[in-house]
PDB file of C-alpha atoms and ligand atoms in Angstrom:
ATOM      1  CA  SER D   1      15.474 -19.759  29.854  1.00 86.00           C
ATOM      2  CA  GLU D   2      12.829 -17.526  29.687  1.00 90.00           C
ATOM      3  CA  ALA D   3      14.595 -14.515  27.965  1.00 93.00           C
ATOM      4  CA  LEU D   4      16.308 -17.046  25.471  1.00 94.00           C
ATOM      5  CA  ARG D   5      12.733 -18.283  24.796  1.00 94.00           C
ATOM      6  CA  ALA D   6      11.317 -14.883  23.760  1.00 92.00           C
ATOM      7  CA  ARG D   7      14.514 -14.309  21.753  1.00 92.00           C
ATOM      8  CA  MET D   8      13.840 -17.034  19.988  1.00 93.00           C
ATOM      9  CA  GLU D   9      10.425 -16.521  19.342  1.00 90.00           C
ATOM     10  CA  GLU D  10      11.201 -12.845  18.268  1.00 88.00           C
ATOM     11  CA  ARG D  11      13.374 -14.274  15.707  1.00 91.00           C
ATOM     12  CA  LEU D  12      10.802 -16.699  14.432  1.00 90.00           C
ATOM     13  CA  LEU D  13       8.048 -13.912  13.685  1.00 90.00           C
ATOM     14  CA  GLY D  14      11.131 -12.186  12.381  1.00 91.00           C
ATOM     15  CA  ALA D  15      11.495 -14.851   9.926  1.00 93.00           C
ATOM     16  CA  ARG D  16       7.836 -15.394   8.966  1.00 94.00           C
ATOM     17  CA  PHE D  17       7.394 -11.376   8.383  1.00 94.00           C
ATOM     18  CA  ARG D  18      10.195 -11.803   6.137  1.00 94.00           C
ATOM     19  CA  TYR D  19       8.690 -14.301   4.070  1.00 94.00           C
ATOM     20  CA  LEU D  20       5.175 -13.299   4.120  1.00 95.00           C
ATOM     21  CA  ASN D  21       6.503  -9.895   3.052  1.00 94.00           C
ATOM     22  CA  GLU D  22       8.127 -11.436  -0.136  1.00 93.00           C
ATOM     23  CA  ARG D  23       5.359 -13.520  -1.046  1.00 93.00           C
ATOM     24  CA  LEU D  24       2.862 -10.178  -1.252  1.00 94.00           C
ATOM     25  CA  TYR D  25       5.438  -8.874  -3.721  1.00 93.00           C
ATOM     26  CA  THR D  26       6.068 -11.463  -5.923  1.00 94.00           C
ATOM     27  CA  SER D  27       2.442 -13.229  -5.702  1.00 96.00           C
ATOM     28  CA  SER D  28      -0.856 -11.608  -7.830  1.00 97.00           C
ATOM     29  CA  SER D  29      -3.368  -9.837  -5.661  1.00 96.00           C
ATOM     30  CA  ARG D  30      -5.410 -13.004  -6.280  1.00 96.00           C
ATOM     31  CA  GLU D  31      -2.787 -15.137  -4.616  1.00 96.00           C
ATOM     32  CA  ALA D  32      -2.354 -12.862  -1.850  1.00 96.00           C
ATOM     33  CA  ALA D  33      -5.756 -13.183  -1.155  1.00 95.00           C
ATOM     34  CA  GLN D  34      -5.791 -16.595  -0.969  1.00 95.00           C
ATOM     35  CA  LEU D  35      -2.769 -17.248   0.961  1.00 94.00           C
ATOM     36  CA  PHE D  36      -4.364 -15.041   3.801  1.00 95.00           C
ATOM     37  CA  ARG D  37      -7.923 -16.521   3.299  1.00 93.00           C
ATOM     38  CA  ARG D  38      -6.106 -20.009   4.626  1.00 94.00           C
ATOM     39  CA  ASP D  39      -3.997 -18.407   7.030  1.00 94.00           C
ATOM     40  CA  PRO D  40      -5.290 -15.311   9.134  1.00 94.00           C
ATOM     41  CA  GLU D  41      -2.578 -15.859  11.561  1.00 94.00           C
ATOM     42  CA  ALA D  42      -0.089 -14.899   8.978  1.00 95.00           C
ATOM     43  CA  PHE D  43      -1.714 -11.733   8.540  1.00 95.00           C
ATOM     44  CA  GLU D  44      -1.254 -10.773  12.095  1.00 94.00           C
ATOM     45  CA  ILE D  45       2.194 -11.728  12.034  1.00 94.00           C
ATOM     46  CA  TYR D  46       2.721  -9.924   8.956  1.00 95.00           C
ATOM     47  CA  HIS D  47       1.068  -6.661  10.355  1.00 95.00           C
ATOM     48  CA  ARG D  48       3.328  -7.151  13.433  1.00 94.00           C
ATOM     49  CA  GLY D  49       6.564  -7.183  11.136  1.00 94.00           C
ATOM     50  CA  PHE D  50       5.162  -4.604   9.466  1.00 94.00           C
ATOM     51  CA  ALA D  51       4.461  -1.869  12.369  1.00 94.00           C
ATOM     52  CA  ARG D  52       7.642  -2.658  13.913  1.00 92.00           C
ATOM     53  CA  GLN D  53       9.573  -1.943  10.682  1.00 91.00           C
ATOM     54  CA  LEU D  54       8.107   1.466  10.250  1.00 93.00           C
ATOM     55  CA  ALA D  55       8.677   2.003  14.013  1.00 93.00           C
ATOM     56  CA  ARG D  56      12.325   2.680  12.916  1.00 91.00           C
ATOM     57  CA  TRP D  57      11.416   5.291  10.249  1.00 93.00           C
ATOM     58  CA  PRO D  58      11.850   8.973  11.157  1.00 94.00           C
ATOM     59  CA  GLN D  59       8.354   9.580   9.421  1.00 95.00           C
ATOM     60  CA  ASN D  60       4.954   7.359   8.518  1.00 96.00           C
ATOM     61  CA  PRO D  61       3.992   7.843   5.376  1.00 97.00           C
ATOM     62  CA  ALA D  62       0.485   7.373   6.162  1.00 98.00           C
ATOM     63  CA  ASP D  63       0.812  10.410   8.634  1.00 97.00           C
ATOM     64  CA  CYS D  64       1.999  12.817   5.373  1.00 97.00           C
ATOM     65  CA  ILE D  65      -1.324  11.643   3.763  1.00 98.00           C
ATOM     66  CA  VAL D  66      -3.510  12.813   6.943  1.00 98.00           C
ATOM     67  CA  ARG D  67      -1.794  15.921   6.900  1.00 98.00           C
ATOM     68  CA  TYR D  68      -2.649  16.000   2.906  1.00 98.00           C
ATOM     69  CA  LEU D  69      -6.230  15.398   3.685  1.00 98.00           C
ATOM     70  CA  ARG D  70      -6.659  17.547   6.325  1.00 98.00           C
ATOM     71  CA  ARG D  71      -5.252  20.765   4.036  1.00 98.00           C
ATOM     72  CA  ARG D  72      -8.389  19.770   1.541  1.00 98.00           C
ATOM     73  CA  PRO D  73     -12.113  19.957   2.206  1.00 98.00           C
ATOM     74  CA  ALA D  74     -13.735  17.423   4.525  1.00 98.00           C
ATOM     75  CA  SER D  75     -16.459  16.435   1.799  1.00 98.00           C
ATOM     76  CA  LEU D  76     -13.944  14.875  -0.406  1.00 98.00           C
ATOM     77  CA  VAL D  77     -14.643  10.954  -0.826  1.00 98.00           C
ATOM     78  CA  VAL D  78     -11.555   8.637  -0.456  1.00 98.00           C
ATOM     79  CA  ALA D  79     -10.659   5.265  -0.606  1.00 98.00           C
ATOM     80  CA  ASP D  80      -7.577   3.698   0.763  1.00 98.00           C
ATOM     81  CA  PHE D  81      -6.168   0.376  -1.388  1.00 98.00           C
ATOM     82  CA  GLY D  82      -4.366  -1.634   1.628  1.00 98.00           C
ATOM     83  CA  CYS D  83      -5.459   0.235   4.357  1.00 98.00           C
ATOM     84  CA  GLY D  84      -4.005  -1.770   7.249  1.00 97.00           C
ATOM     85  CA  ASP D  85      -5.144  -0.595  10.345  1.00 96.00           C
ATOM     86  CA  CYS D  86      -6.891   2.198   8.994  1.00 98.00           C
ATOM     87  CA  ARG D  87      -4.503   5.079  10.422  1.00 97.00           C
ATOM     88  CA  VAL D  88      -5.807   7.271   7.659  1.00 98.00           C
ATOM     89  CA  ALA D  89      -9.354   6.550   7.886  1.00 98.00           C
ATOM     90  CA  ARG D  90      -9.180   7.148  11.743  1.00 98.00           C
ATOM     91  CA  SER D  91      -7.524  10.464  11.892  1.00 98.00           C
ATOM     92  CA  VAL D  92      -9.702  12.608   9.131  1.00 98.00           C
ATOM     93  CA  PRO D  93     -13.205  13.271   8.976  1.00 98.00           C
ATOM     94  CA  ASN D  94     -13.956  12.426   5.486  1.00 98.00           C
ATOM     95  CA  ARG D  95     -15.771   9.301   4.664  1.00 98.00           C
ATOM     96  CA  VAL D  96     -13.269   6.927   3.598  1.00 98.00           C
ATOM     97  CA  HIS D  97     -13.745   3.585   2.133  1.00 98.00           C
ATOM     98  CA  CYS D  98     -10.801   0.981   3.820  1.00 98.00           C
ATOM     99  CA  PHE D  99      -9.897  -2.034   1.568  1.00 98.00           C
ATOM    100  CA  ASP D 100      -7.743  -5.020   2.902  1.00 98.00           C
ATOM    101  CA  LEU D 101      -7.262  -8.617   2.395  1.00 96.00           C
ATOM    102  CA  LEU D 102      -8.520  -9.463   6.113  1.00 95.00           C
ATOM    103  CA  PRO D 103      -9.812  -6.586   8.587  1.00 95.00           C
ATOM    104  CA  LEU D 104      -7.499  -5.219  11.159  1.00 94.00           C
ATOM    105  CA  CYS D 105     -10.095  -3.132  12.125  1.00 93.00           C
ATOM    106  CA  PRO D 106     -14.257  -3.095  11.670  1.00 95.00           C
ATOM    107  CA  ARG D 107     -14.311  -0.469   8.914  1.00 96.00           C
ATOM    108  CA  VAL D 108     -12.159  -2.752   6.789  1.00 98.00           C
ATOM    109  CA  THR D 109     -14.286  -3.973   3.724  1.00 98.00           C
ATOM    110  CA  VAL D 110     -12.320  -7.287   2.786  1.00 97.00           C
ATOM    111  CA  CYS D 111     -11.259  -7.609  -1.106  1.00 96.00           C
ATOM    112  CA  ASP D 112      -8.598  -7.734  -3.371  1.00 97.00           C
ATOM    113  CA  MET D 113      -7.922  -4.278  -4.413  1.00 97.00           C
ATOM    114  CA  ALA D 114      -7.663  -5.387  -7.955  1.00 97.00           C
ATOM    115  CA  GLN D 115     -11.588  -5.359  -7.626  1.00 97.00           C
ATOM    116  CA  VAL D 116     -13.333  -3.401  -5.119  1.00 98.00           C
ATOM    117  CA  PRO D 117     -17.431  -2.977  -4.611  1.00 98.00           C
ATOM    118  CA  LEU D 118     -17.255   0.925  -5.680  1.00 98.00           C
ATOM    119  CA  GLU D 119     -19.183   2.181  -8.321  1.00 98.00           C
ATOM    120  CA  ALA D 120     -17.485   3.593 -11.278  1.00 98.00           C
ATOM    121  CA  GLU D 121     -15.960   7.472 -10.962  1.00 98.00           C
ATOM    122  CA  SER D 122     -17.612   7.651  -7.089  1.00 98.00           C
ATOM    123  CA  VAL D 123     -14.174   8.569  -5.324  1.00 98.00           C
ATOM    124  CA  ASP D 124     -12.164  11.790  -5.017  1.00 98.00           C
ATOM    125  CA  VAL D 125      -8.938  10.688  -3.520  1.00 98.00           C
ATOM    126  CA  GLY D 126      -7.377   7.035  -3.773  1.00 98.00           C
ATOM    127  CA  ILE D 127      -4.496   6.105  -1.300  1.00 98.00           C
ATOM    128  CA  PHE D 128      -2.140   3.552  -1.991  1.00 98.00           C
ATOM    129  CA  CYS D 129       0.077   3.654   1.110  1.00 98.00           C
ATOM    130  CA  LEU D 130       2.967   1.271   1.036  1.00 97.00           C
ATOM    131  CA  ALA D 131       0.397  -0.923  -0.867  1.00 97.00           C
ATOM    132  CA  LEU D 132       1.425  -1.547  -4.341  1.00 97.00           C
ATOM    133  CA  MET D 133       2.257  -4.756  -3.502  1.00 94.00           C
ATOM    134  CA  GLY D 134       0.750  -7.774  -6.170  1.00 91.00           C
ATOM    135  CA  THR D 135       2.743  -8.144  -9.430  1.00 95.00           C
ATOM    136  CA  ASN D 136      -0.209  -7.292 -11.219  1.00 96.00           C
ATOM    137  CA  LEU D 137       0.048  -3.496 -10.914  1.00 97.00           C
ATOM    138  CA  GLN D 138      -1.801  -2.707 -14.171  1.00 97.00           C
ATOM    139  CA  GLU D 139      -5.076  -4.380 -13.248  1.00 97.00           C
ATOM    140  CA  ILE D 140      -4.778  -2.539  -9.699  1.00 98.00           C
ATOM    141  CA  LEU D 141      -4.207   0.800 -10.764  1.00 98.00           C
ATOM    142  CA  GLU D 142      -6.704   0.228 -13.434  1.00 98.00           C
ATOM    143  CA  GLU D 143      -9.123  -0.574 -10.904  1.00 98.00           C
ATOM    144  CA  ALA D 144      -8.174   2.816  -9.183  1.00 98.00           C
ATOM    145  CA  ASN D 145      -8.601   4.822 -12.233  1.00 98.00           C
ATOM    146  CA  ARG D 146     -12.242   3.365 -12.763  1.00 98.00           C
ATOM    147  CA  VAL D 147     -13.710   3.892  -9.394  1.00 98.00           C
ATOM    148  CA  LEU D 148     -11.839   7.556  -9.211  1.00 98.00           C
ATOM    149  CA  LYS D 149     -13.690  10.552 -10.665  1.00 98.00           C
ATOM    150  CA  PRO D 150     -12.197  12.613 -13.777  1.00 98.00           C
ATOM    151  CA  GLY D 151      -9.834  15.200 -12.326  1.00 98.00           C
ATOM    152  CA  GLY D 152      -9.670  13.214  -8.896  1.00 98.00           C
ATOM    153  CA  THR D 153      -6.476  12.556  -6.684  1.00 98.00           C
ATOM    154  CA  LEU D 154      -4.409   9.465  -6.206  1.00 98.00           C
ATOM    155  CA  LEU D 155      -1.697   9.572  -3.714  1.00 98.00           C
ATOM    156  CA  VAL D 156       1.079   7.169  -3.987  1.00 98.00           C
ATOM    157  CA  ALA D 157       3.359   6.738  -0.886  1.00 98.00           C
ATOM    158  CA  GLU D 158       5.939   3.871  -1.644  1.00 97.00           C
ATOM    159  CA  VAL D 159       9.637   3.060  -0.851  1.00 96.00           C
ATOM    160  CA  ALA D 160      12.092   4.886  -2.508  1.00 95.00           C
ATOM    161  CA  SER D 161      14.556   1.807  -3.145  1.00 94.00           C
ATOM    162  CA  ARG D 162      11.488   0.088  -5.046  1.00 95.00           C
ATOM    163  CA  PHE D 163      11.500   2.515  -7.958  1.00 96.00           C
ATOM    164  CA  ARG D 164      14.390   1.656 -10.670  1.00 93.00           C
ATOM    165  CA  SER D 165      13.699   4.621 -12.224  1.00 95.00           C
ATOM    166  CA  LEU D 166      11.034   7.419 -11.302  1.00 97.00           C
ATOM    167  CA  PRO D 167      11.027   8.904 -14.594  1.00 97.00           C
ATOM    168  CA  SER D 168       9.980   5.598 -16.055  1.00 97.00           C
ATOM    169  CA  PHE D 169       7.374   4.863 -13.575  1.00 97.00           C
ATOM    170  CA  LEU D 170       5.721   8.162 -14.135  1.00 98.00           C
ATOM    171  CA  ARG D 171       5.317   7.610 -17.706  1.00 97.00           C
ATOM    172  CA  ALA D 172       3.870   4.046 -16.907  1.00 97.00           C
ATOM    173  CA  MET D 173       1.320   5.751 -14.778  1.00 98.00           C
ATOM    174  CA  ALA D 174       0.447   8.374 -17.401  1.00 97.00           C
ATOM    175  CA  GLN D 175      -0.235   5.868 -19.735  1.00 97.00           C
ATOM    176  CA  LEU D 176      -2.623   4.481 -16.959  1.00 98.00           C
ATOM    177  CA  GLY D 177      -4.392   7.839 -16.969  1.00 98.00           C
ATOM    178  CA  PHE D 178      -2.505   9.360 -13.883  1.00 98.00           C
ATOM    179  CA  SER D 179      -0.451  12.510 -14.544  1.00 98.00           C
ATOM    180  CA  CYS D 180       1.860  13.784 -11.914  1.00 98.00           C
ATOM    181  CA  LEU D 181       1.082  16.916 -10.154  1.00 98.00           C
ATOM    182  CA  HIS D 182       3.735  16.813  -7.563  1.00 98.00           C
ATOM    183  CA  LYS D 183       6.591  14.522  -6.055  1.00 97.00           C
ATOM    184  CA  ASP D 184       7.603  14.799  -2.807  1.00 97.00           C
ATOM    185  CA  LEU D 185      11.284  13.044  -2.294  1.00 96.00           C
ATOM    186  CA  SER D 186      12.328  14.833   0.780  1.00 95.00           C
ATOM    187  CA  SER D 187      12.012  11.530   2.943  1.00 93.00           C
ATOM    188  CA  SER D 188      15.292   9.187   1.991  1.00 88.00           C
ATOM    189  CA  PHE D 189      12.756   6.321   3.144  1.00 93.00           C
ATOM    190  CA  PHE D 190       9.652   6.969   0.790  1.00 96.00           C
ATOM    191  CA  TYR D 191       8.651   8.863  -2.220  1.00 97.00           C
ATOM    192  CA  LEU D 192       5.412  10.519  -1.958  1.00 98.00           C
ATOM    193  CA  LEU D 193       3.398  11.171  -5.118  1.00 98.00           C
ATOM    194  CA  GLU D 194       0.471  13.092  -6.204  1.00 98.00           C
ATOM    195  CA  PHE D 195      -1.159  12.329  -9.263  1.00 98.00           C
ATOM    196  CA  THR D 196      -4.406  13.091 -11.062  1.00 98.00           C
ATOM    197  CA  LYS D 197      -6.486  11.202 -12.966  1.00 98.00           C
ATOM    198  CA  SER D 198      -6.496  12.923 -16.301  1.00 97.00           C
ATOM    199  CA  GLY D 199      -8.812  10.221 -18.152  1.00 97.00           C
ATOM    200  CA  ALA D 200      -9.039   6.655 -19.028  1.00 97.00           C
ATOM    201  CA  PRO D 201      -6.123   4.222 -19.045  1.00 97.00           C
ATOM    202  CA  ARG D 202      -4.662   4.320 -22.693  1.00 94.00           C
ATOM    203  CA  GLY D 203      -3.221   0.754 -23.068  1.00 86.00           C
ATOM    204  CA  ARG D 204      -0.494  -1.248 -21.810  1.00 90.00           C
ATOM    205  CA  PRO D 205       1.788   0.756 -19.673  1.00 93.00           C
ATOM    206  CA  GLY D 206       5.681   0.518 -20.345  1.00 89.00           C
ATOM    207  CA  PRO D 207       7.896  -2.118 -17.938  1.00 91.00           C
ATOM    208  CA  GLY D 208       8.531   0.997 -15.946  1.00 93.00           C
ATOM    209  CA  LEU D 209       5.823   0.359 -13.637  1.00 96.00           C
ATOM    210  CA  GLN D 210       7.267  -2.483 -12.364  1.00 94.00           C
ATOM    211  CA  LEU D 211       8.778  -2.051  -8.899  1.00 95.00           C
ATOM    212  CA  ARG D 212      11.417  -3.707  -7.279  1.00 93.00           C
ATOM    213  CA  PRO D 213       9.914  -6.018  -4.306  1.00 92.00           C
ATOM    214  CA  CYS D 214      10.740  -4.026  -0.605  1.00 89.00           C
ATOM    215  CA  LEU D 215      12.964  -6.647   1.433  1.00 83.00           C
ATOM    216  CA  TYR D 216      13.346  -6.220   4.945  1.00 80.00           C
ATOM    217  CA  LYS D 217      16.853  -6.849   6.409  1.00 76.00           C
ATOM    218  CA  ARG D 218      17.216  -9.508   9.182  1.00 72.00           C
ATOM    219  CA  ARG D 219      18.291  -7.317  11.835  1.00 62.00           C
TER     220      ARG D 219
HETATM  221  N1  SAH Y 301      -1.561   1.238   3.923  1.00 80.69           N
HETATM  222  C1  SAH Y 301      -1.028   0.964   5.540  1.00 80.69           C
HETATM  223  C2  SAH Y 301      -0.507  -0.409   5.576  1.00 80.69           C
HETATM  224  C3  SAH Y 301       0.152  -0.612   4.516  1.00 80.69           C
HETATM  225  S1  SAH Y 301       0.819  -2.404   4.360  1.00 80.69           S
HETATM  226  C4  SAH Y 301      -0.354   1.688   6.354  1.00 80.69           C
HETATM  227  O1  SAH Y 301       0.654   2.564   5.481  1.00 80.69           O
HETATM  228  O2  SAH Y 301       0.072   1.732   7.193  1.00 80.69           O
HETATM  229  C5  SAH Y 301       0.316  -3.159   3.022  1.00 80.69           C
HETATM  230  C6  SAH Y 301      -1.421  -3.531   3.211  1.00 80.69           C
HETATM  231  O3  SAH Y 301      -1.581  -3.976   1.741  1.00 80.69           O
HETATM  232  C7  SAH Y 301      -1.319  -4.666   3.842  1.00 80.69           C
HETATM  233  O4  SAH Y 301      -2.307  -4.637   5.075  1.00 80.69           O
HETATM  234  C8  SAH Y 301      -1.753  -5.702   2.910  1.00 80.69           C
HETATM  235  O5  SAH Y 301      -2.792  -6.924   3.088  1.00 80.69           O
HETATM  236  C9  SAH Y 301      -2.546  -4.880   2.030  1.00 80.69           C
HETATM  237  N2  SAH Y 301      -2.536  -5.411   0.534  1.00 80.69           N
HETATM  238  C10 SAH Y 301      -1.743  -6.193  -0.116  1.00 80.69           C
HETATM  239  N3  SAH Y 301      -2.385  -6.814  -1.230  1.00 80.69           N
HETATM  240  C11 SAH Y 301      -3.334  -6.280  -1.429  1.00 80.69           C
HETATM  241  C12 SAH Y 301      -4.365  -6.704  -2.068  1.00 80.69           C
HETATM  242  N4  SAH Y 301      -4.764  -7.102  -3.382  1.00 80.69           N
HETATM  243  N5  SAH Y 301      -5.740  -6.105  -1.978  1.00 80.69           N
HETATM  244  C13 SAH Y 301      -6.137  -5.375  -0.529  1.00 80.69           C
HETATM  245  N6  SAH Y 301      -4.822  -4.999   0.270  1.00 80.69           N
HETATM  246  C14 SAH Y 301      -3.907  -5.890  -0.223  1.00 80.69           C
END
């Protein structure tokens, strides 16, 4: 019947989403870029699944980031690493550079966020909203450090259960030149962390930088 067919299709989409999601968390950013370049349909499936997961959350972390930006001057230049559907860029007056592996909307610059086409020290606010995904987080965060102005802001929103130890993550971030200004741990789903760029990376960060993959349950 139609209903059965629709249910089977739903199941299959869910399974493909969970598979792709796991791949993204367990590959380097280069491998992820390759995966989606070869199979653009996979990107679409990933995003449908992602949107469905987020719809179940009491709050979308991108909206918290929008509220944060609205409290600060609109003249600040923003870079959104792993921007998805550009929810942030569409909701603030700032100039926002949007980076992702494929374009869900026309304002996206397609690239691997480990290597973005921006000048050094050209950005006031960097954002990783549920986007710290590759196994090469050090390289990705070094790139964010490169493009941020000294004293610039880095906002990280990540699923709470990904952190093995928040203090050791923050120590690793400090090694990478980001000191934590504010932690918002009020949502049980995600942490919202505000950093300031205190300087250039100071060598290899500790193992606390590694986050657990965020695996979604079958429902
Ligand atoms: N920030 C958006 C989307 C989060 S989903 C939001 O909060 O709604 C994570 C996004 O990061 C996906 O769109 C994925 O394609 C992107 N991403 C993952 N690895 C990436 C990489 N290496 N370079 C650029 N984008 C990446």
